Coordinates of C-alpha atoms in Angstrom, one line a residue:
Chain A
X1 CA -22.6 -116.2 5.7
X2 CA -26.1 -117.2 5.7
X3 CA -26.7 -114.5 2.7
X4 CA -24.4 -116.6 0.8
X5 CA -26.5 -118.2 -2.0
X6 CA -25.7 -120.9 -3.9
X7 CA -25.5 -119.9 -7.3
X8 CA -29.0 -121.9 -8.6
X9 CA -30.8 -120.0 -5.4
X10 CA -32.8 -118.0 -7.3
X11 CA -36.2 -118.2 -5.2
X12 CA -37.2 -118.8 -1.2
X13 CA -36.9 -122.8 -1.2
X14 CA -33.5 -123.2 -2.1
X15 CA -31.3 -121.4 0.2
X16 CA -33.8 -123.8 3.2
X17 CA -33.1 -126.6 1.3
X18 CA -29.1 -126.2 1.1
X19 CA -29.4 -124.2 4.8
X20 CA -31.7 -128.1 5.5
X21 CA -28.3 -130.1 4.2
X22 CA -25.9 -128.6 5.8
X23 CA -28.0 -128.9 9.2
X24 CA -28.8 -132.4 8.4
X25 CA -25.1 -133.1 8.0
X26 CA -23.9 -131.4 11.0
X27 CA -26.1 -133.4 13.2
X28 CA -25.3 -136.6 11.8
X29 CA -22.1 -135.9 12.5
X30 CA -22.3 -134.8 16.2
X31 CA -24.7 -138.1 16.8
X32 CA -22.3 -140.9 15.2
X33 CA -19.2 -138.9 16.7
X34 CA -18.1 -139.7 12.9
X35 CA -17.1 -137.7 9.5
X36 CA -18.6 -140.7 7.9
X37 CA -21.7 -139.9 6.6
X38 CA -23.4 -140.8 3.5
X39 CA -25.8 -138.7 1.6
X40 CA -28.5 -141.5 1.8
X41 CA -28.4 -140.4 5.9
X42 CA -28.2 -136.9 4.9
X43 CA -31.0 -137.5 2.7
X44 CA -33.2 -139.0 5.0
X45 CA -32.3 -137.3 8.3
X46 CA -33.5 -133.9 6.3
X47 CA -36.4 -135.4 4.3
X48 CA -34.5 -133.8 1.1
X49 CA -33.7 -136.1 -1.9
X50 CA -30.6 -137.6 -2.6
X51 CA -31.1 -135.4 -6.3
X52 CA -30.7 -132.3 -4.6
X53 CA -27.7 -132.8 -2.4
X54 CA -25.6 -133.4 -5.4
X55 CA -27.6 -129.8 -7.3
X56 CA -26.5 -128.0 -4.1
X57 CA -23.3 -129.2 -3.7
X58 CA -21.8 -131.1 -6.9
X59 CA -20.2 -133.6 -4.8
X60 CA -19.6 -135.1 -0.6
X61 CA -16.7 -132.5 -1.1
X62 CA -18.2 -129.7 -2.0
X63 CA -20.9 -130.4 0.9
X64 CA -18.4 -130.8 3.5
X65 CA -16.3 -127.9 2.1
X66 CA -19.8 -126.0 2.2
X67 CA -20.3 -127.0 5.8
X68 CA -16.8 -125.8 7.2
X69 CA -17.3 -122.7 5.6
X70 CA -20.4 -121.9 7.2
X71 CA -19.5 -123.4 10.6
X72 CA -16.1 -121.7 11.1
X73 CA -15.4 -119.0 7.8
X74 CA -16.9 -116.2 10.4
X75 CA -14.7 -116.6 12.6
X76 CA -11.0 -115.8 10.9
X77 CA -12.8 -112.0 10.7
X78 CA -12.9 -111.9 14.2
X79 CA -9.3 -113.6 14.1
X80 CA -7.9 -111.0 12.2
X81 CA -9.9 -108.3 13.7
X82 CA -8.0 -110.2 17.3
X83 CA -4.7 -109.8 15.1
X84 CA -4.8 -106.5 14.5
X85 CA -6.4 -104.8 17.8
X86 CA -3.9 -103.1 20.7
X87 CA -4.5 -106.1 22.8
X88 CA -1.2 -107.1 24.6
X89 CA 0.3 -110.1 22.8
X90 CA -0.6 -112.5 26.2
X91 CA -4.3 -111.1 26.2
X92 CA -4.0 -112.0 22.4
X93 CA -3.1 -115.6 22.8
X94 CA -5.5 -116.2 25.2
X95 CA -8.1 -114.5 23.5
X96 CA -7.5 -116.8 20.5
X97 CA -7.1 -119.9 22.6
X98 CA -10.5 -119.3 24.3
X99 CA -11.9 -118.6 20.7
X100 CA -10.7 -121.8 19.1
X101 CA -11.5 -124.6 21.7
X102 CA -15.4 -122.4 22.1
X103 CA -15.6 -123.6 17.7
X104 CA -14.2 -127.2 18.3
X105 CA -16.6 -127.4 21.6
X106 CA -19.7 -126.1 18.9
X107 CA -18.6 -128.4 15.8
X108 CA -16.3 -131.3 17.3
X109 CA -16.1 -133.0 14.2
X110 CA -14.5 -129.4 12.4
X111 CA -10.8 -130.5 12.8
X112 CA -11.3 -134.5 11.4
X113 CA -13.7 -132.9 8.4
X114 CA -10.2 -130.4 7.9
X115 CA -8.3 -133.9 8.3
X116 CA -10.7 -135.6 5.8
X117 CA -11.1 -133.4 3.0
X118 CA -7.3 -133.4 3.4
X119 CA -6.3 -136.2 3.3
X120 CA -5.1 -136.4 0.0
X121 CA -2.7 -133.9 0.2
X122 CA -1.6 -132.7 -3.3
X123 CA -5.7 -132.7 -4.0
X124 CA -7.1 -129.1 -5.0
X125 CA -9.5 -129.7 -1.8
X126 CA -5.8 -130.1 0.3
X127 CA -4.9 -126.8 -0.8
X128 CA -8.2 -125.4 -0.6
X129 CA -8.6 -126.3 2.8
X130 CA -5.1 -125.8 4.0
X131 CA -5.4 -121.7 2.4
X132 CA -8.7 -121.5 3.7
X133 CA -8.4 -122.7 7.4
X134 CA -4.5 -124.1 8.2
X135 CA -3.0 -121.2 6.9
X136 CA -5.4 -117.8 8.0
X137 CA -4.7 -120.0 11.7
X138 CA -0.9 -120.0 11.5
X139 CA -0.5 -116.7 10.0
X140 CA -2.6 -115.3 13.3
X141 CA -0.2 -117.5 15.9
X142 CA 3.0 -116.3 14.2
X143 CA 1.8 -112.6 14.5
X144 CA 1.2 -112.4 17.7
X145 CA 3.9 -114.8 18.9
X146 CA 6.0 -111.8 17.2
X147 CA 4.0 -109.1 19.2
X148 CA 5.1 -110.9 21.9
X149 CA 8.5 -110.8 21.3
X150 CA 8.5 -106.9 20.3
X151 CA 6.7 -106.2 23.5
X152 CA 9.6 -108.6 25.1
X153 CA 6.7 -111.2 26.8
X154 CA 7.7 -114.0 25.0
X155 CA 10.6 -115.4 24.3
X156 CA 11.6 -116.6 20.4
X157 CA 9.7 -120.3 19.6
X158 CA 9.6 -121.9 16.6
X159 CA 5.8 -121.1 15.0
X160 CA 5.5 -124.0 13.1
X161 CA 5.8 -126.5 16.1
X162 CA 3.7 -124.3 17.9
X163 CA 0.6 -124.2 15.5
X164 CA 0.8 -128.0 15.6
X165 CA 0.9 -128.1 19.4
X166 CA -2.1 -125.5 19.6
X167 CA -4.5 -126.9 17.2
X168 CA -3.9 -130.9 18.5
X169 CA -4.0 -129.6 22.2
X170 CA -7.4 -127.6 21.6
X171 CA -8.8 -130.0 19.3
X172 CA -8.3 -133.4 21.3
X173 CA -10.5 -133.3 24.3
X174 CA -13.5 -132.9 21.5
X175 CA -12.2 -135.9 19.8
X176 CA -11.2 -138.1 21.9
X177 CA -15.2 -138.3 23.2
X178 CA -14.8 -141.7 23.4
X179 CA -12.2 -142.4 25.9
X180 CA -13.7 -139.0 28.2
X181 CA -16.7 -141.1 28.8
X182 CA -15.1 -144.3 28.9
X183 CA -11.8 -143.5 31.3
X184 CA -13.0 -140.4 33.2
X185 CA -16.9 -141.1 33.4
X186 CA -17.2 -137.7 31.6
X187 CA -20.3 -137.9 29.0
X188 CA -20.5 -134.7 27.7
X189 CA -18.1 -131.4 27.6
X190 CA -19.8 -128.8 29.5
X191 CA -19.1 -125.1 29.4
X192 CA -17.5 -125.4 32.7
X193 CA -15.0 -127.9 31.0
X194 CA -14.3 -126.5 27.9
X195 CA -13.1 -123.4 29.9
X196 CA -11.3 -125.3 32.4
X197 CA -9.8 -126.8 29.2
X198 CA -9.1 -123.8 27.1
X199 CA -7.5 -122.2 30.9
X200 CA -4.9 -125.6 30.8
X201 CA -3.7 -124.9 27.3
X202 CA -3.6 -120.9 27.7
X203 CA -1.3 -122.1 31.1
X204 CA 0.2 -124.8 28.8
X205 CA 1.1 -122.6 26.0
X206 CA 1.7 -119.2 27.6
X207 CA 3.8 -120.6 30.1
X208 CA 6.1 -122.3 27.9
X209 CA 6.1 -118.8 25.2
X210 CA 6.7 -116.1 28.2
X211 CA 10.3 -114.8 28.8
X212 CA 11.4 -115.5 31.8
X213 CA 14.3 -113.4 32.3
X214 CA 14.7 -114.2 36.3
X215 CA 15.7 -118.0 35.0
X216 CA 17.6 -117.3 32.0
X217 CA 21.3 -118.6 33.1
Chain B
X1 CA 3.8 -160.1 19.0
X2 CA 4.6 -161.2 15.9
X3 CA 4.1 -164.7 17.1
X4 CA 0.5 -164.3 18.2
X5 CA -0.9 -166.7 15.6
X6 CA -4.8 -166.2 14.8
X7 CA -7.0 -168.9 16.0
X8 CA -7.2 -170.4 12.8
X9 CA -3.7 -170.1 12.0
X10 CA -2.6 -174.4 12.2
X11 CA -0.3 -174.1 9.4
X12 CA 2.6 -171.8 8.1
X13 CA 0.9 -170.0 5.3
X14 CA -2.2 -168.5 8.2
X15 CA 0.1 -166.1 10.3
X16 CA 1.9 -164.7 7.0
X17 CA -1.7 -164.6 5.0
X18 CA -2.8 -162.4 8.2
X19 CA 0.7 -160.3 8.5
X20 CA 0.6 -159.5 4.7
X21 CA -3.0 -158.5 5.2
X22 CA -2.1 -156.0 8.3
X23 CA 0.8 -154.7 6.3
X24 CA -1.0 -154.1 3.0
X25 CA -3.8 -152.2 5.3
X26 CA -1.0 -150.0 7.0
X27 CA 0.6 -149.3 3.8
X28 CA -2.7 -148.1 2.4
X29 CA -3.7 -146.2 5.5
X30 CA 0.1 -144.4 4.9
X31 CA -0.6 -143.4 1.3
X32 CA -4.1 -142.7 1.6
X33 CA -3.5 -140.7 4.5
X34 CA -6.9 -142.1 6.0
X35 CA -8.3 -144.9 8.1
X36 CA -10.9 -145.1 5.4
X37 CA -9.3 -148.3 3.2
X38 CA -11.6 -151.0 1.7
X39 CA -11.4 -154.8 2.1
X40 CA -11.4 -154.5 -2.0
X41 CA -8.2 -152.4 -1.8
X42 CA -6.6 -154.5 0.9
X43 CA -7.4 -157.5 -1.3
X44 CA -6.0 -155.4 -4.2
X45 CA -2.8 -154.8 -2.5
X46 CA -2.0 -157.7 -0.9
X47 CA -3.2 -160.0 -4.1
X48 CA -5.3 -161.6 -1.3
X49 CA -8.9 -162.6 -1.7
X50 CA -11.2 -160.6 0.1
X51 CA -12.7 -163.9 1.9
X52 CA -9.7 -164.4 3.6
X53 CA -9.9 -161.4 5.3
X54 CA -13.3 -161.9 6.7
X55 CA -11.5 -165.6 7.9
X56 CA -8.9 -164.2 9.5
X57 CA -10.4 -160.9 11.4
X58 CA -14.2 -161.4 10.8
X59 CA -14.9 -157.6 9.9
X60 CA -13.1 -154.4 9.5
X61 CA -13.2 -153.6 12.8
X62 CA -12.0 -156.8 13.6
X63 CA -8.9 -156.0 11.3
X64 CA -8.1 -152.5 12.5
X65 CA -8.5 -153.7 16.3
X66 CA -5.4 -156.0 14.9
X67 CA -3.4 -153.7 13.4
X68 CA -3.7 -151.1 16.6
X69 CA -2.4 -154.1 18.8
X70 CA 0.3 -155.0 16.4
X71 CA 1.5 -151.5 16.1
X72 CA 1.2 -150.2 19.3
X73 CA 0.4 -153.4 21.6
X74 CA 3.4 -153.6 23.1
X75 CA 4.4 -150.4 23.8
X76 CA 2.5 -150.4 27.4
X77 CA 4.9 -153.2 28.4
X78 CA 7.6 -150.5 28.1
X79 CA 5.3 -147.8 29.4
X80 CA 4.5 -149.6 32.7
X81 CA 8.6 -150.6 32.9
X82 CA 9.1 -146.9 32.4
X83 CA 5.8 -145.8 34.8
X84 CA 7.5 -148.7 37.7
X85 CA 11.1 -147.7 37.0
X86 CA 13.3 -145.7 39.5
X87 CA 13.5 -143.0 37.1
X88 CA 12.9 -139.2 38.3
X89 CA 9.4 -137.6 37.3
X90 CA 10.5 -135.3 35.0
X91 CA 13.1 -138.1 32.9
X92 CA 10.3 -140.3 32.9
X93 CA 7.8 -138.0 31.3
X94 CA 10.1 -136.4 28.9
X95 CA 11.0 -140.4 27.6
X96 CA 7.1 -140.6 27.7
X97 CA 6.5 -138.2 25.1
X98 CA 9.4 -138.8 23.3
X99 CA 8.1 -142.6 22.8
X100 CA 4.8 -141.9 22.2
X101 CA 5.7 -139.3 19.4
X102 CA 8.1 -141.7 18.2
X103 CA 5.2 -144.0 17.8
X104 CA 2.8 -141.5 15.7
X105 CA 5.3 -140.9 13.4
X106 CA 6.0 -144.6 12.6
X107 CA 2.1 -145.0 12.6
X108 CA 1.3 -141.5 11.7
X109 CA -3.0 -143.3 11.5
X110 CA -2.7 -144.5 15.1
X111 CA -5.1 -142.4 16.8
X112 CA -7.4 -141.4 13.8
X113 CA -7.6 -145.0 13.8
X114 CA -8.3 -145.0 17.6
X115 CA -11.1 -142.3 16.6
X116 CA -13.0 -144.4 14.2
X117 CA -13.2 -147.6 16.5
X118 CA -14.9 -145.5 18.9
X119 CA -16.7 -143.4 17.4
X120 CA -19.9 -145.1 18.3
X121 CA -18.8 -143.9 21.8
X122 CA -21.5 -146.8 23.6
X123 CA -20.1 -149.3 21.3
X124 CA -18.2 -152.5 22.7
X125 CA -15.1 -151.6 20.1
X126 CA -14.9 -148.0 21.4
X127 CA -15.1 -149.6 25.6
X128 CA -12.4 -152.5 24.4
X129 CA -9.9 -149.1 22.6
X130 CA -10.4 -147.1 25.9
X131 CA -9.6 -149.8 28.5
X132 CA -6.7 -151.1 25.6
X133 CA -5.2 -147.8 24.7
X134 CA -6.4 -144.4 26.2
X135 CA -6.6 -145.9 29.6
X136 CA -3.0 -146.9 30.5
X137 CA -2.0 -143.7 28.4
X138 CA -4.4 -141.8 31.2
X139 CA -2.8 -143.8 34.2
X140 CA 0.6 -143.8 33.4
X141 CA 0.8 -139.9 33.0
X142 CA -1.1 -140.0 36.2
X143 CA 1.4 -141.9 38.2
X144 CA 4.0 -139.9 36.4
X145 CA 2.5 -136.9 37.5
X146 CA 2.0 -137.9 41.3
X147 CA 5.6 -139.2 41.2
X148 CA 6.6 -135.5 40.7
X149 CA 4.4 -134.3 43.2
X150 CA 6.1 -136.3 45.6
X151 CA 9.6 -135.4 44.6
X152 CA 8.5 -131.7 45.0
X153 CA 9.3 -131.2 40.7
X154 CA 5.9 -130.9 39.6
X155 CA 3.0 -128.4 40.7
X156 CA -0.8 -130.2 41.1
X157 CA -2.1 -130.2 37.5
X158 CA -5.5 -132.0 36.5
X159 CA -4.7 -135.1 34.6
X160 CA -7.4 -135.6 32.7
X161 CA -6.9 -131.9 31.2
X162 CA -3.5 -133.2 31.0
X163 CA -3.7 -136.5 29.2
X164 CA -6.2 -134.7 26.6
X165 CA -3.8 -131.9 25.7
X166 CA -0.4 -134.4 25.5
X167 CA -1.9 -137.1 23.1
X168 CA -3.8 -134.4 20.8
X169 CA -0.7 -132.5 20.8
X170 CA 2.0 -135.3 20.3
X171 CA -0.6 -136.9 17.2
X172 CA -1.5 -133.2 15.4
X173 CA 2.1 -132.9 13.5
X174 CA 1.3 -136.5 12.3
X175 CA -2.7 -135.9 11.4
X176 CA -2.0 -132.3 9.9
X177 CA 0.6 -133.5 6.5
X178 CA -1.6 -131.1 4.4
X179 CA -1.2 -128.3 6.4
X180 CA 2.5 -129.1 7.3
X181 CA 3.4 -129.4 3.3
X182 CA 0.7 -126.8 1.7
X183 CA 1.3 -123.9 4.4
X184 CA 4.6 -124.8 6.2
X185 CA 6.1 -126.7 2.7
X186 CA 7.6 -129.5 4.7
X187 CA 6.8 -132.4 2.6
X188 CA 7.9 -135.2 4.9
X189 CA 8.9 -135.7 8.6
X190 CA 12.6 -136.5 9.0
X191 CA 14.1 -137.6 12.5
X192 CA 15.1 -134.4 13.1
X193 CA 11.7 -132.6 12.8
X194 CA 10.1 -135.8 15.0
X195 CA 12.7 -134.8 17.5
X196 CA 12.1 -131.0 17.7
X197 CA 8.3 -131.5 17.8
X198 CA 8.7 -134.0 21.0
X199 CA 11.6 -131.7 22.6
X200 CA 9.0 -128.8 22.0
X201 CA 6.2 -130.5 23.5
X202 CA 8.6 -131.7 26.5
X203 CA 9.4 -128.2 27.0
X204 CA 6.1 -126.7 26.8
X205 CA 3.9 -129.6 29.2
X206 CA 7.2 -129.7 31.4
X207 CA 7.8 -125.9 32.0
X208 CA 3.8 -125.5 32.5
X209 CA 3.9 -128.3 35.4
X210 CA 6.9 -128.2 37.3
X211 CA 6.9 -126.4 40.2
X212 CA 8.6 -122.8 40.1
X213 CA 9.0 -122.6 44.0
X214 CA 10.7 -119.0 43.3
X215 CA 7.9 -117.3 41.0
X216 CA 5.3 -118.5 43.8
X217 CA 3.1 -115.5 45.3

């Protein structure tokens, strides 16, 4: 991904300056806990003109865009690789649980910048975003929520709900940063949580999904 | 809560000036999809000068702090009848989530909106959200899940993990609408859909913490 050039990149400086940006915007982000940056704070967190966000990036969109793609466009390769492996559809799961709370725990602000950029829906960005990131994410769940029910592990549940439920669930606890601190004294997510984390929604999730045919009535 | 007049409000024109403003705000926030809505297009909308909003809430935060206790104020009166009730554990924490997804898809900006005013995590906003909001959220689920520890229903389950993994999960169907219309093609969330996400998320938290006396090793 970092080979990816903008198009004006023709010598050494450029792909620093836009590699600069992007850096600059991620840890504004991370600081203020906020999607809400502007590019004079971009521009003077990196030391790089204002002139030369919009030549890199056209627009706050295409900046942001730009900035998902490198954080978290790597990783639906390994998703599909995940997909289409002989894992057992349980190890699969978990495998992709573990996998999507360890991006959220690295970028926090990924989901709300998905949410932002989103926001209006019927926008090219929306559908952009939603084909780029929603979709890749859904088609991966309902795959192997359908290996499970070949391999007769899980019982039939409704994909839809079940994306929703796996993305808010994983996302949250690097969201909600503010009431971690504030109600549970905790002040920043350590590996230790995150994986104590990602373990509650694998027990959460694969729980509810197994077949259980000792309790079916 | 409709009667909580503002300070300022000596006169019958002061509450309505202030409700019209905190409707024209949640209308915007609806449309827009975002918590990111100017005091221009709140004056816009509500054909209200942008001098009376300052008057009547001070600053923006001021104004959204209102709007989250107007929408969602008095919903911990009902929470703590429901948390004090004599109610079994596992009623009372399927009516939980039931009522708190019931408020996300009435005010589908409610925790976004939570986000924003603490995003400055340190900040006296995001201390008065926690204490106002997250925390009674945290404690009720807490006694809830004690209550079925006593009644034998429910295993021992962290409840901070917990608390994270219900709110972001109850909230996601409500934050994701791109992702729900562009990749699932569900446009808008009928009843019916708000009642199959909370039964799904009732049967996934419930099934992962009740006790399974038989399946024990």
């Amino acid at each position: 991904m970092k080979s990816k050039k903008s198009p004006a990149a023709g010598d050494n400086q450029k792909p620093s300056t836009r590699e600069a940006l992007l850096d600059a915007t991620r840890e504004l982000m991370v600081e203020e806990n906020s999607t809400q940056v502007s590019f004079g704070d971009i521009s003077q967190r990196s030391g790089i003109n204002q002139a030369l966000i919009r030549y890199h990036f056209g627009s706050k969109n295409g900046l942001l865009e730009a900035l998902l793609e490198r954080d978290a466009g790597s990783t639906f390769a390994a998703l599909a690789e995940l997909v289409a492996s002989d894992i057992g559809a349980v190890e699969k799961l978990r495998r992709h649980i573990h996998g999507v709370i360890k991006i959220y725990h690295r970028f926090p602000y990924l989901n709300r910048l998905v949410g932002v950029l989103s926001a209006d829906v019927s926008s090219e960005t929306a559908h952009f975003i939603s084909d780029r990131f929603a979709r890749p994410l859904a088609d991966a769940q309902r795959a192997i929520l359908d290996q499970g029910i070949r391999e007769g592990v899980f019982r039939s549940i409704d994909p839809m709900l079940f994306h929703f439920s796996l993305v808010g669930a994983c996302d949250y606890l690097f969201h909600a940063r503010a009431s971690l601190s504030s109600v549970f004294g905790v002040d920043s997510i350590s590996d230790d949580l995150r994986k104590a984390y990602a373990d509650h929604i694998c027990s959460i999730l694969l729980e509810s999904v197994r077949s259980h045919p000792q309790s079916a009535l």
